[in-house]
Amino acid sequence: MATTGKCHCGAVGWSAEGPPEHHALCHCEDCRRWSGAPLAGWIAWKEDQVTITGSPKTYTSSEHGSRDFCADCGTGLFYRNPAFLPGIIDIQSGTLDDPEAQPPGAQIMVKDRLSWTNGMRDLPEFNTYPGMD
């Protein structure tokens, strides 16, 4: 059974066959800036296990890394780094169609973790946007 996902507008989709290589939450500054979030989830498969539909746009984000996103809605989708992750495609796990089915197994780059993320469980919680209940 394939694992599937897509961008926010649905113009770019993906499917992956077989189990992922890993699923991790990354705290590095590069991923924070790319995602616009305090951390980014990445689930990875071997490149030959993944089929991409649509036409993502590629951004060369470093000497060895490239990141793909939907040119229509801006959703970050894929990361490749052949020098450090040969044959692997990392996919932002927020794009999974069923994100509950594949929980992350690790946190990486915790040396870059924002200190205030350690206290997130202590913040007030709201089922919807505050005042919209």
Coordinates of C-alpha atoms in Angstrom, one line a residue:
M1 CA 0.0 0.0 0.0
A2 CA 1.4 3.4 -1.0
T3 CA 1.9 6.4 1.3
T4 CA 0.6 9.6 -0.3
G5 CA 0.6 13.3 0.1
K6 CA 0.2 16.6 -1.7
C7 CA 0.7 20.3 -1.4
H8 CA -1.9 22.7 0.0
C9 CA -3.6 23.4 -3.4
G10 CA -3.2 19.8 -4.8
A11 CA -1.1 20.8 -7.9
V12 CA 1.8 18.7 -6.7
G13 CA 1.3 15.2 -5.3
W14 CA 3.5 12.3 -4.4
S15 CA 3.2 8.6 -3.5
A16 CA 5.8 6.3 -2.0
E17 CA 5.9 2.5 -2.0
G18 CA 7.2 0.5 1.0
P19 CA 8.3 1.6 4.4
P20 CA 10.1 4.9 4.8
E21 CA 13.8 5.1 5.7
H22 CA 13.1 7.4 8.6
H23 CA 10.7 10.1 9.9
A24 CA 12.3 12.8 12.0
L25 CA 11.6 16.3 13.3
C26 CA 14.4 18.6 12.4
H27 CA 15.3 21.6 14.5
C28 CA 18.1 23.1 12.3
E29 CA 17.9 26.8 11.3
D30 CA 17.9 25.9 7.6
C31 CA 14.7 23.8 8.0
R32 CA 13.1 26.5 10.2
R33 CA 13.7 29.2 7.6
W34 CA 12.6 26.9 4.7
S35 CA 9.3 25.9 6.5
G36 CA 8.6 29.1 8.3
A37 CA 8.0 27.0 11.4
P38 CA 10.0 26.3 14.6
L39 CA 10.8 22.8 13.4
A40 CA 10.1 20.7 10.3
G41 CA 9.0 17.1 9.9
W42 CA 10.8 15.0 7.3
I43 CA 9.9 11.5 6.2
A44 CA 12.3 9.8 3.7
W45 CA 12.2 7.1 1.1
K46 CA 14.7 5.9 -1.5
E47 CA 14.2 8.1 -4.6
D48 CA 13.1 5.1 -6.7
Q49 CA 10.2 4.4 -4.3
V50 CA 8.7 7.9 -4.9
T51 CA 6.5 9.1 -7.7
I52 CA 5.8 12.8 -8.0
T53 CA 2.9 14.3 -10.0
G54 CA 2.7 17.9 -11.0
S55 CA 5.6 20.2 -11.5
P56 CA 7.3 21.4 -8.3
K57 CA 9.8 24.2 -8.5
T58 CA 13.4 23.6 -7.3
Y59 CA 15.4 25.9 -5.2
T60 CA 19.1 25.2 -4.6
S61 CA 19.4 25.9 -0.9
S62 CA 23.0 25.1 -0.3
E63 CA 26.1 23.7 -2.0
H64 CA 24.7 20.2 -2.0
G65 CA 21.0 20.6 -1.2
S66 CA 17.9 21.4 -3.2
R67 CA 14.4 21.9 -2.0
D68 CA 11.2 21.6 -4.1
F69 CA 8.0 23.4 -3.5
C70 CA 4.7 24.0 -5.2
A71 CA 5.0 27.1 -7.4
D72 CA 1.3 27.7 -7.1
C73 CA 0.7 27.6 -3.3
G74 CA 4.2 27.7 -1.9
T75 CA 4.0 24.5 0.1
G76 CA 7.5 23.1 0.8
L77 CA 7.7 19.5 -0.3
F78 CA 11.0 17.7 -1.0
Y79 CA 14.7 17.9 0.0
R80 CA 17.5 16.2 -1.7
N81 CA 21.2 16.2 -0.8
P82 CA 23.1 13.6 -2.9
A83 CA 26.4 14.3 -1.0
F84 CA 25.0 13.4 2.4
L85 CA 21.8 11.4 1.6
P86 CA 22.6 9.7 -1.7
G87 CA 19.5 8.2 -3.3
I88 CA 17.2 9.6 -0.6
I89 CA 14.3 12.1 -1.0
D90 CA 13.1 13.7 2.2
I91 CA 9.4 14.7 2.1
Q92 CA 7.9 17.3 4.5
S93 CA 5.7 15.1 6.6
G94 CA 3.1 17.9 7.0
T95 CA 2.1 17.0 3.4
L96 CA 1.1 13.4 4.3
D97 CA -2.5 12.6 3.4
D98 CA -2.7 10.5 6.7
P99 CA -0.1 12.1 9.0
E100 CA -1.4 10.1 12.1
A101 CA -0.4 6.8 10.4
Q102 CA 3.4 7.6 10.5
P103 CA 4.6 9.2 13.7
P104 CA 8.1 10.5 13.8
G105 CA 10.8 8.3 15.3
A106 CA 13.4 10.9 16.2
Q107 CA 14.3 14.6 16.6
I108 CA 17.4 15.7 14.8
M109 CA 19.7 18.7 14.9
V110 CA 18.6 19.4 18.5
K111 CA 21.7 21.5 19.0
D112 CA 19.8 24.1 17.1
R113 CA 16.5 23.6 18.9
L114 CA 14.8 26.8 20.0
S115 CA 14.8 26.7 23.8
W116 CA 11.2 27.7 24.1
T117 CA 10.0 24.6 22.2
N118 CA 10.8 22.6 25.4
G119 CA 7.9 24.3 27.2
M120 CA 5.2 24.0 24.4
R121 CA 3.3 21.4 26.4
D122 CA 2.8 24.0 29.2
L123 CA 1.2 26.6 26.9
P124 CA -2.6 27.1 27.0
E125 CA -4.4 25.0 24.5
F126 CA -7.5 25.8 22.4
N127 CA -9.5 23.4 20.3
T128 CA -10.0 26.1 17.6
Y129 CA -8.7 29.7 17.1
P130 CA -9.1 31.5 20.5
G131 CA -12.5 33.2 20.6
M132 CA -13.9 31.2 17.7
D133 CA -15.3 28.2 19.7

